[in-house]
Amino acid sequence: MQIIKAKDRFHLESDWLSAYWLFSFDRYYDPSNMSFGPLRVFNHDTIAGGGGFPTHSHREMEIVTYVLSGKLAHKDSTGGIGFINAGEVQRMTAGTAIAHSEFNASETDPTRLLQIWVLPERAGLTPSYEQKQFTAEQRTGVLLPIASGQDVPGGVTIHQDTTFYVSKLRTGDQVTHELKTGRRAFLYVIEGEVTLNGEALGTGDQARITESGKLKLSASHESEIILIDLP
């Protein structure tokens, strides 16, 4: 288990964006921190009111956006246009190529989100989107699957042998996940304080796990986490 503390994340601050990048990305280059299995990008962003990313292109990537608070507006080259609300997840298959923009739907209130990129299982996929809304009640006290390519029901479909789980933990809550042989797991504490197999983690901390077995999570305070099961 490799634990990386919040202070060791790369932080970008601009007039409209506060971003923490957990892997080498854009102007942050670290050849020793390029990926974790097929997990290529993990960004924790806060977009100020009226701010956003103008039209840009992607290809050959599965991009999962999970909005924590606020509302994100998006538009893409396939003609798609809409919003991603708090508690909603969107999967974008960039595939052969797609161009899109993302903006805070509010002119005044910030929008907080996670944007996570996973390498697809194969190249040349047709660009597409899928979105699904989840309530706070659905993810409270459990590991709720919100995106999966492992036939785990309930979430959006990813074109990779990977499952994303989120959980809102109350003080004293405990959840477990069985990590099978040959698998790896990535845990990120969105906020709060938890212990993972006895190791303490706080807001912004991450753990990269490569040993199979039972992952035991407990919350010492109200917390929110995301756990990704990867090949």
PDB file of N, CA and C in Angstrom, residues 102-179:
ATOM      1  N   GLU A 102     -16.573  22.547 -21.040  1.00  0.00           N
ATOM      2  CA  GLU A 102     -17.170  22.359 -19.721  1.00  0.00           C
ATOM      3  C   GLU A 102     -17.082  23.676 -18.956  1.00  0.00           C
ATOM      4  N   PHE A 103     -18.227  24.156 -18.485  1.00  0.00           N
ATOM      5  CA  PHE A 103     -18.270  25.411 -17.748  1.00  0.00           C
ATOM      6  C   PHE A 103     -19.142  25.279 -16.508  1.00  0.00           C
ATOM      7  N   ASN A 104     -18.785  26.042 -15.486  1.00  0.00           N
ATOM      8  CA  ASN A 104     -19.652  26.168 -14.328  1.00  0.00           C
ATOM      9  C   ASN A 104     -20.972  26.776 -14.793  1.00  0.00           C
ATOM     10  N   ALA A 105     -22.082  26.097 -14.469  1.00  0.00           N
ATOM     11  CA  ALA A 105     -23.399  26.576 -14.909  1.00  0.00           C
ATOM     12  C   ALA A 105     -23.855  27.800 -14.128  1.00  0.00           C
ATOM     13  N   SER A 106     -23.171  28.111 -13.032  1.00  0.00           N
ATOM     14  CA  SER A 106     -23.505  29.281 -12.225  1.00  0.00           C
ATOM     15  C   SER A 106     -22.489  30.390 -12.453  1.00  0.00           C
ATOM     16  N   GLU A 107     -22.953  31.624 -12.439  1.00  0.00           N
ATOM     17  CA  GLU A 107     -22.053  32.776 -12.548  1.00  0.00           C
ATOM     18  C   GLU A 107     -21.473  33.178 -11.199  1.00  0.00           C
ATOM     19  N   THR A 108     -22.014  32.602 -10.113  1.00  0.00           N
ATOM     20  CA  THR A 108     -21.610  33.053  -8.774  1.00  0.00           C
ATOM     21  C   THR A 108     -21.084  31.939  -7.874  1.00  0.00           C
ATOM     22  N   ASP A 109     -21.693  30.769  -7.923  1.00  0.00           N
ATOM     23  CA  ASP A 109     -21.340  29.698  -6.990  1.00  0.00           C
ATOM     24  C   ASP A 109     -20.303  28.747  -7.591  1.00  0.00           C
ATOM     25  N   PRO A 110     -19.362  28.267  -6.795  1.00  0.00           N
ATOM     26  CA  PRO A 110     -18.364  27.332  -7.321  1.00  0.00           C
ATOM     27  C   PRO A 110     -18.957  25.955  -7.607  1.00  0.00           C
ATOM     28  N   THR A 111     -18.327  25.236  -8.507  1.00  0.00           N
ATOM     29  CA  THR A 111     -18.664  23.840  -8.779  1.00  0.00           C
ATOM     30  C   THR A 111     -17.444  22.990  -8.458  1.00  0.00           C
ATOM     31  N   ARG A 112     -17.652  21.929  -7.665  1.00  0.00           N
ATOM     32  CA  ARG A 112     -16.578  21.021  -7.277  1.00  0.00           C
ATOM     33  C   ARG A 112     -16.798  19.686  -7.965  1.00  0.00           C
ATOM     34  N   LEU A 113     -15.728  19.119  -8.503  1.00  0.00           N
ATOM     35  CA  LEU A 113     -15.884  17.864  -9.245  1.00  0.00           C
ATOM     36  C   LEU A 113     -14.598  17.061  -9.247  1.00  0.00           C
ATOM     37  N   LEU A 114     -14.748  15.780  -9.541  1.00  0.00           N
ATOM     38  CA  LEU A 114     -13.625  14.910  -9.846  1.00  0.00           C
ATOM     39  C   LEU A 114     -13.702  14.580 -11.326  1.00  0.00           C
ATOM     40  N   GLN A 115     -12.568  14.670 -12.026  1.00  0.00           N
ATOM     41  CA  GLN A 115     -12.515  14.187 -13.398  1.00  0.00           C
ATOM     42  C   GLN A 115     -11.401  13.152 -13.478  1.00  0.00           C
ATOM     43  N   ILE A 116     -11.791  11.966 -13.943  1.00  0.00           N
ATOM     44  CA  ILE A 116     -10.909  10.796 -13.889  1.00  0.00           C
ATOM     45  C   ILE A 116     -10.847  10.164 -15.278  1.00  0.00           C
ATOM     46  N   TRP A 117      -9.630   9.936 -15.751  1.00  0.00           N
ATOM     47  CA  TRP A 117      -9.430   9.342 -17.077  1.00  0.00           C
ATOM     48  C   TRP A 117      -8.893   7.927 -16.928  1.00  0.00           C
ATOM     49  N   VAL A 118      -9.495   7.009 -17.697  1.00  0.00           N
ATOM     50  CA  VAL A 118      -9.068   5.617 -17.719  1.00  0.00           C
ATOM     51  C   VAL A 118      -8.804   5.215 -19.167  1.00  0.00           C
ATOM     52  N   LEU A 119      -7.694   4.533 -19.406  1.00  0.00           N
ATOM     53  CA  LEU A 119      -7.406   4.046 -20.749  1.00  0.00           C
ATOM     54  C   LEU A 119      -8.436   2.988 -21.139  1.00  0.00           C
ATOM     55  N   PRO A 120      -8.998   3.050 -22.339  1.00  0.00           N
ATOM     56  CA  PRO A 120     -10.017   2.084 -22.742  1.00  0.00           C
ATOM     57  C   PRO A 120      -9.408   0.712 -23.024  1.00  0.00           C
ATOM     58  N   GLU A 121     -10.273  -0.293 -23.047  1.00  0.00           N
ATOM     59  CA  GLU A 121      -9.814  -1.663 -23.297  1.00  0.00           C
ATOM     60  C   GLU A 121      -9.371  -1.869 -24.740  1.00  0.00           C
ATOM     61  N   ARG A 122      -9.857  -1.018 -25.647  1.00  0.00           N
ATOM     62  CA  ARG A 122      -9.450  -1.114 -27.053  1.00  0.00           C
ATOM     63  C   ARG A 122      -9.583   0.259 -27.700  1.00  0.00           C
ATOM     64  N   ALA A 123      -8.843   0.451 -28.769  1.00  0.00           N
ATOM     65  CA  ALA A 123      -8.875   1.716 -29.500  1.00  0.00           C
ATOM     66  C   ALA A 123      -9.999   1.713 -30.525  1.00  0.00           C
ATOM     67  N   GLY A 124     -10.318   2.926 -31.018  1.00  0.00           N
ATOM     68  CA  GLY A 124     -11.267   3.059 -32.113  1.00  0.00           C
ATOM     69  C   GLY A 124     -12.730   3.022 -31.727  1.00  0.00           C
ATOM     70  N   LEU A 125     -13.041   3.238 -30.448  1.00  0.00           N
ATOM     71  CA  LEU A 125     -14.442   3.235 -30.015  1.00  0.00           C
ATOM     72  C   LEU A 125     -15.172   4.455 -30.566  1.00  0.00           C
ATOM     73  N   THR A 126     -16.472   4.308 -30.793  1.00  0.00           N
ATOM     74  CA  THR A 126     -17.302   5.418 -31.243  1.00  0.00           C
ATOM     75  C   THR A 126     -17.527   6.381 -30.077  1.00  0.00           C
ATOM     76  N   PRO A 127     -17.291   7.680 -30.261  1.00  0.00           N
ATOM     77  CA  PRO A 127     -17.519   8.632 -29.170  1.00  0.00           C
ATOM     78  C   PRO A 127     -18.965   8.566 -28.660  1.00  0.00           C
ATOM     79  N   SER A 128     -19.120   8.634 -27.330  1.00  0.00           N
ATOM     80  CA  SER A 128     -20.462   8.560 -26.741  1.00  0.00           C
ATOM     81  C   SER A 128     -20.442   9.110 -25.324  1.00  0.00           C
ATOM     82  N   TYR A 129     -21.648   9.369 -24.803  1.00  0.00           N
ATOM     83  CA  TYR A 129     -21.843   9.851 -23.435  1.00  0.00           C
ATOM     84  C   TYR A 129     -22.855   8.964 -22.720  1.00  0.00           C
ATOM     85  N   GLU A 130     -22.734   8.916 -21.391  1.00  0.00           N
ATOM     86  CA  GLU A 130     -23.764   8.320 -20.549  1.00  0.00           C
ATOM     87  C   GLU A 130     -23.732   9.020 -19.204  1.00  0.00           C
ATOM     88  N   GLN A 131     -24.896   9.318 -18.634  1.00  0.00           N
ATOM     89  CA  GLN A 131     -24.986   9.991 -17.341  1.00  0.00           C
ATOM     90  C   GLN A 131     -25.988   9.299 -16.440  1.00  0.00           C
ATOM     91  N   LYS A 132     -25.747   9.397 -15.141  1.00  0.00           N
ATOM     92  CA  LYS A 132     -26.695   8.859 -14.166  1.00  0.00           C
ATOM     93  C   LYS A 132     -26.597   9.642 -12.865  1.00  0.00           C
ATOM     94  N   GLN A 133     -27.747   9.865 -12.242  1.00  0.00           N
ATOM     95  CA  GLN A 133     -27.835  10.613 -10.988  1.00  0.00           C
ATOM     96  C   GLN A 133     -27.892   9.651  -9.809  1.00  0.00           C
ATOM     97  N   PHE A 134     -27.210  10.013  -8.721  1.00  0.00           N
ATOM     98  CA  PHE A 134     -27.247   9.227  -7.487  1.00  0.00           C
ATOM     99  C   PHE A 134     -27.545  10.165  -6.321  1.00  0.00           C
ATOM    100  N   THR A 135     -28.292   9.658  -5.347  1.00  0.00           N
ATOM    101  CA  THR A 135     -28.640  10.464  -4.182  1.00  0.00           C
ATOM    102  C   THR A 135     -27.638  10.227  -3.055  1.00  0.00           C
ATOM    103  N   ALA A 136     -27.609  11.151  -2.109  1.00  0.00           N
ATOM    104  CA  ALA A 136     -26.745  10.990  -0.936  1.00  0.00           C
ATOM    105  C   ALA A 136     -27.144   9.750  -0.146  1.00  0.00           C
ATOM    106  N   GLU A 137     -28.449   9.457  -0.112  1.00  0.00           N
ATOM    107  CA  GLU A 137     -28.930   8.288   0.624  1.00  0.00           C
ATOM    108  C   GLU A 137     -28.402   6.991   0.007  1.00  0.00           C
ATOM    109  N   GLN A 138     -28.327   6.947  -1.320  1.00  0.00           N
ATOM    110  CA  GLN A 138     -27.858   5.730  -1.994  1.00  0.00           C
ATOM    111  C   GLN A 138     -26.415   5.393  -1.649  1.00  0.00           C
ATOM    112  N   ARG A 139     -25.586   6.402  -1.426  1.00  0.00           N
ATOM    113  CA  ARG A 139     -24.164   6.144  -1.166  1.00  0.00           C
ATOM    114  C   ARG A 139     -23.795   6.210   0.311  1.00  0.00           C
ATOM    115  N   THR A 140     -24.756   6.437   1.200  1.00  0.00           N
ATOM    116  CA  THR A 140     -24.458   6.541   2.624  1.00  0.00           C
ATOM    117  C   THR A 140     -24.274   5.169   3.253  1.00  0.00           C
ATOM    118  N   GLY A 141     -23.111   4.953   3.835  1.00  0.00           N
ATOM    119  CA  GLY A 141     -22.843   3.721   4.572  1.00  0.00           C
ATOM    120  C   GLY A 141     -22.547   2.507   3.729  1.00  0.00           C
ATOM    121  N   VAL A 142     -22.417   2.684   2.414  1.00  0.00           N
ATOM    122  CA  VAL A 142     -22.125   1.566   1.509  1.00  0.00           C
ATOM    123  C   VAL A 142     -21.120   2.018   0.463  1.00  0.00           C
ATOM    124  N   LEU A 143     -20.523   1.046  -0.226  1.00  0.00           N
ATOM    125  CA  LEU A 143     -19.732   1.336  -1.412  1.00  0.00           C
ATOM    126  C   LEU A 143     -20.654   1.205  -2.608  1.00  0.00           C
ATOM    127  N   LEU A 144     -21.026   2.347  -3.176  1.00  0.00           N
ATOM    128  CA  LEU A 144     -22.000   2.383  -4.255  1.00  0.00           C
ATOM    129  C   LEU A 144     -21.290   2.403  -5.606  1.00  0.00           C
ATOM    130  N   PRO A 145     -21.514   1.407  -6.474  1.00  0.00           N
ATOM    131  CA  PRO A 145     -20.890   1.444  -7.796  1.00  0.00           C
ATOM    132  C   PRO A 145     -21.567   2.494  -8.678  1.00  0.00           C
ATOM    133  N   ILE A 146     -20.768   3.415  -9.232  1.00  0.00           N
ATOM    134  CA  ILE A 146     -21.342   4.461 -10.083  1.00  0.00           C
ATOM    135  C   ILE A 146     -20.890   4.338 -11.541  1.00  0.00           C
ATOM    136  N   ALA A 147     -19.853   3.529 -11.782  1.00  0.00           N
ATOM    137  CA  ALA A 147     -19.361   3.323 -13.146  1.00  0.00           C
ATOM    138  C   ALA A 147     -18.602   2.010 -13.179  1.00  0.00           C
ATOM    139  N   SER A 148     -18.836   1.206 -14.220  1.00  0.00           N
ATOM    140  CA  SER A 148     -18.185  -0.090 -14.239  1.00  0.00           C
ATOM    141  C   SER A 148     -18.102  -0.666 -15.644  1.00  0.00           C
ATOM    142  N   GLY A 149     -17.051  -1.419 -15.880  1.00  0.00           N
ATOM    143  CA  GLY A 149     -16.925  -2.228 -17.077  1.00  0.00           C
ATOM    144  C   GLY A 149     -16.837  -3.697 -16.719  1.00  0.00           C
ATOM    145  N   GLN A 150     -17.280  -4.049 -15.507  1.00  0.00           N
ATOM    146  CA  GLN A 150     -17.204  -5.415 -14.987  1.00  0.00           C
ATOM    147  C   GLN A 150     -18.590  -6.032 -14.806  1.00  0.00           C
ATOM    148  N   ASP A 151     -19.584  -5.505 -15.488  1.00  0.00           N
ATOM    149  CA  ASP A 151     -20.962  -5.989 -15.346  1.00  0.00           C
ATOM    150  C   ASP A 151     -21.489  -5.819 -13.928  1.00  0.00           C
ATOM    151  N   VAL A 152     -20.948  -4.835 -13.204  1.00  0.00           N
ATOM    152  CA  VAL A 152     -21.504  -4.482 -11.894  1.00  0.00           C
ATOM    153  C   VAL A 152     -22.686  -3.552 -12.155  1.00  0.00           C
ATOM    154  N   PRO A 153     -23.896  -3.925 -11.762  1.00  0.00           N
ATOM    155  CA  PRO A 153     -25.072  -3.135 -12.123  1.00  0.00           C
ATOM    156  C   PRO A 153     -25.191  -1.828 -11.361  1.00  0.00           C
ATOM    157  N   GLY A 154     -25.926  -0.898 -11.951  1.00  0.00           N
ATOM    158  CA  GLY A 154     -26.307   0.325 -11.253  1.00  0.00           C
ATOM    159  C   GLY A 154     -25.664   1.593 -11.752  1.00  0.00           C
ATOM    160  N   GLY A 155     -24.477   1.505 -12.340  1.00  0.00           N
ATOM    161  CA  GLY A 155     -23.777   2.705 -12.769  1.00  0.00           C
ATOM    162  C   GLY A 155     -23.708   2.841 -14.273  1.00  0.00           C
ATOM    163  N   VAL A 156     -22.956   3.817 -14.719  1.00  0.00           N
ATOM    164  CA  VAL A 156     -22.704   3.984 -16.158  1.00  0.00           C
ATOM    165  C   VAL A 156     -21.652   2.963 -16.587  1.00  0.00           C
ATOM    166  N   THR A 157     -21.580   2.715 -17.882  1.00  0.00           N
ATOM    167  CA  THR A 157     -20.678   1.690 -18.403  1.00  0.00           C
ATOM    168  C   THR A 157     -19.354   2.282 -18.873  1.00  0.00           C
ATOM    169  N   ILE A 158     -18.253   1.704 -18.391  1.00  0.00           N
ATOM    170  CA  ILE A 158     -16.909   2.090 -18.824  1.00  0.00           C
ATOM    171  C   ILE A 158     -16.366   0.982 -19.726  1.00  0.00           C
ATOM    172  N   HIS A 159     -15.644   1.370 -20.742  1.00  0.00           N
ATOM    173  CA  HIS A 159     -15.031   0.387 -21.629  1.00  0.00           C
ATOM    174  C   HIS A 159     -13.643   0.005 -21.110  1.00  0.00           C
ATOM    175  N   GLN A 160     -13.638  -0.574 -19.907  1.00  0.00           N
ATOM    176  CA  GLN A 160     -12.411  -1.048 -19.261  1.00  0.00           C
ATOM    177  C   GLN A 160     -12.842  -1.916 -18.080  1.00  0.00           C
ATOM    178  N   ASP A 161     -11.992  -2.863 -17.715  1.00  0.00           N
ATOM    179  CA  ASP A 161     -12.274  -3.811 -16.632  1.00  0.00           C
ATOM    180  C   ASP A 161     -12.050  -3.125 -15.278  1.00  0.00           C
ATOM    181  N   THR A 162     -12.905  -2.171 -14.965  1.00  0.00           N
ATOM    182  CA  THR A 162     -12.710  -1.264 -13.828  1.00  0.00           C
ATOM    183  C   THR A 162     -14.062  -0.914 -13.220  1.00  0.00           C
ATOM    184  N   THR A 163     -14.099  -0.722 -11.902  1.00  0.00           N
ATOM    185  CA  THR A 163     -15.330  -0.269 -11.241  1.00  0.00           C
ATOM    186  C   THR A 163     -15.020   0.873 -10.284  1.00  0.00           C
ATOM    187  N   PHE A 164     -15.823   1.935 -10.352  1.00  0.00           N
ATOM    188  CA  PHE A 164     -15.739   3.092  -9.465  1.00  0.00           C
ATOM    189  C   PHE A 164     -16.810   2.948  -8.380  1.00  0.00           C
ATOM    190  N   TYR A 165     -16.400   3.096  -7.127  1.00  0.00           N
ATOM    191  CA  TYR A 165     -17.342   3.093  -6.001  1.00  0.00           C
ATOM    192  C   TYR A 165     -17.209   4.415  -5.252  1.00  0.00           C
ATOM    193  N   VAL A 166     -18.328   4.957  -4.775  1.00  0.00           N
ATOM    194  CA  VAL A 166     -18.293   6.120  -3.897  1.00  0.00           C
ATOM    195  C   VAL A 166     -19.035   5.784  -2.608  1.00  0.00           C
ATOM    196  N   SER A 167     -18.690   6.486  -1.548  1.00  0.00           N
ATOM    197  CA  SER A 167     -19.359   6.250  -0.270  1.00  0.00           C
ATOM    198  C   SER A 167     -19.348   7.519   0.566  1.00  0.00           C
ATOM    199  N   LYS A 168     -20.481   7.753   1.206  1.00  0.00           N
ATOM    200  CA  LYS A 168     -20.610   8.831   2.192  1.00  0.00           C
ATOM    201  C   LYS A 168     -20.695   8.134   3.542  1.00  0.00           C
ATOM    202  N   LEU A 169     -19.665   8.303   4.351  1.00  0.00           N
ATOM    203  CA  LEU A 169     -19.555   7.575   5.604  1.00  0.00           C
ATOM    204  C   LEU A 169     -19.871   8.469   6.796  1.00  0.00           C
ATOM    205  N   ARG A 170     -20.749   7.982   7.663  1.00  0.00           N
ATOM    206  CA  ARG A 170     -21.013   8.666   8.919  1.00  0.00           C
ATOM    207  C   ARG A 170     -19.962   8.241   9.943  1.00  0.00           C
ATOM    208  N   THR A 171     -19.793   9.016  10.988  1.00  0.00           N
ATOM    209  CA  THR A 171     -18.832   8.669  12.036  1.00  0.00           C
ATOM    210  C   THR A 171     -19.112   7.260  12.539  1.00  0.00           C
ATOM    211  N   GLY A 172     -18.105   6.410  12.476  1.00  0.00           N
ATOM    212  CA  GLY A 172     -18.256   5.034  12.940  1.00  0.00           C
ATOM    213  C   GLY A 172     -18.654   4.042  11.862  1.00  0.00           C
ATOM    214  N   ASP A 173     -19.065   4.517  10.700  1.00  0.00           N
ATOM    215  CA  ASP A 173     -19.423   3.610   9.605  1.00  0.00           C
ATOM    216  C   ASP A 173     -18.214   2.799   9.150  1.00  0.00           C
ATOM    217  N   GLN A 174     -18.468   1.567   8.741  1.00  0.00           N
ATOM    218  CA  GLN A 174     -17.434   0.698   8.208  1.00  0.00           C
ATOM    219  C   GLN A 174     -17.914   0.043   6.926  1.00  0.00           C
ATOM    220  N   VAL A 175     -17.044  -0.039   5.941  1.00  0.00           N
ATOM    221  CA  VAL A 175     -17.344  -0.733   4.695  1.00  0.00           C
ATOM    222  C   VAL A 175     -16.122  -1.568   4.317  1.00  0.00           C
ATOM    223  N   THR A 176     -16.332  -2.633   3.546  1.00  0.00           N
ATOM    224  CA  THR A 176     -15.220  -3.478   3.122  1.00  0.00           C
ATOM    225  C   THR A 176     -15.312  -3.755   1.626  1.00  0.00           C
ATOM    226  N   HIS A 177     -14.162  -4.035   1.050  1.00  0.00           N
ATOM    227  CA  HIS A 177     -14.094  -4.399  -0.369  1.00  0.00           C
ATOM    228  C   HIS A 177     -13.048  -5.486  -0.525  1.00  0.00           C
ATOM    229  N   GLU A 178     -13.415  -6.569  -1.218  1.00  0.00           N
ATOM    230  CA  GLU A 178     -12.489  -7.678  -1.440  1.00  0.00           C
ATOM    231  C   GLU A 178     -11.720  -7.434  -2.730  1.00  0.00           C
ATOM    232  N   LEU A 179     -10.412  -7.251  -2.599  1.00  0.00           N
ATOM    233  CA  LEU A 179      -9.564  -7.034  -3.761  1.00  0.00           C
ATOM    234  C   LEU A 179      -9.015  -8.385  -4.211  1.00  0.00           C
TER     235      LEU A 179
END
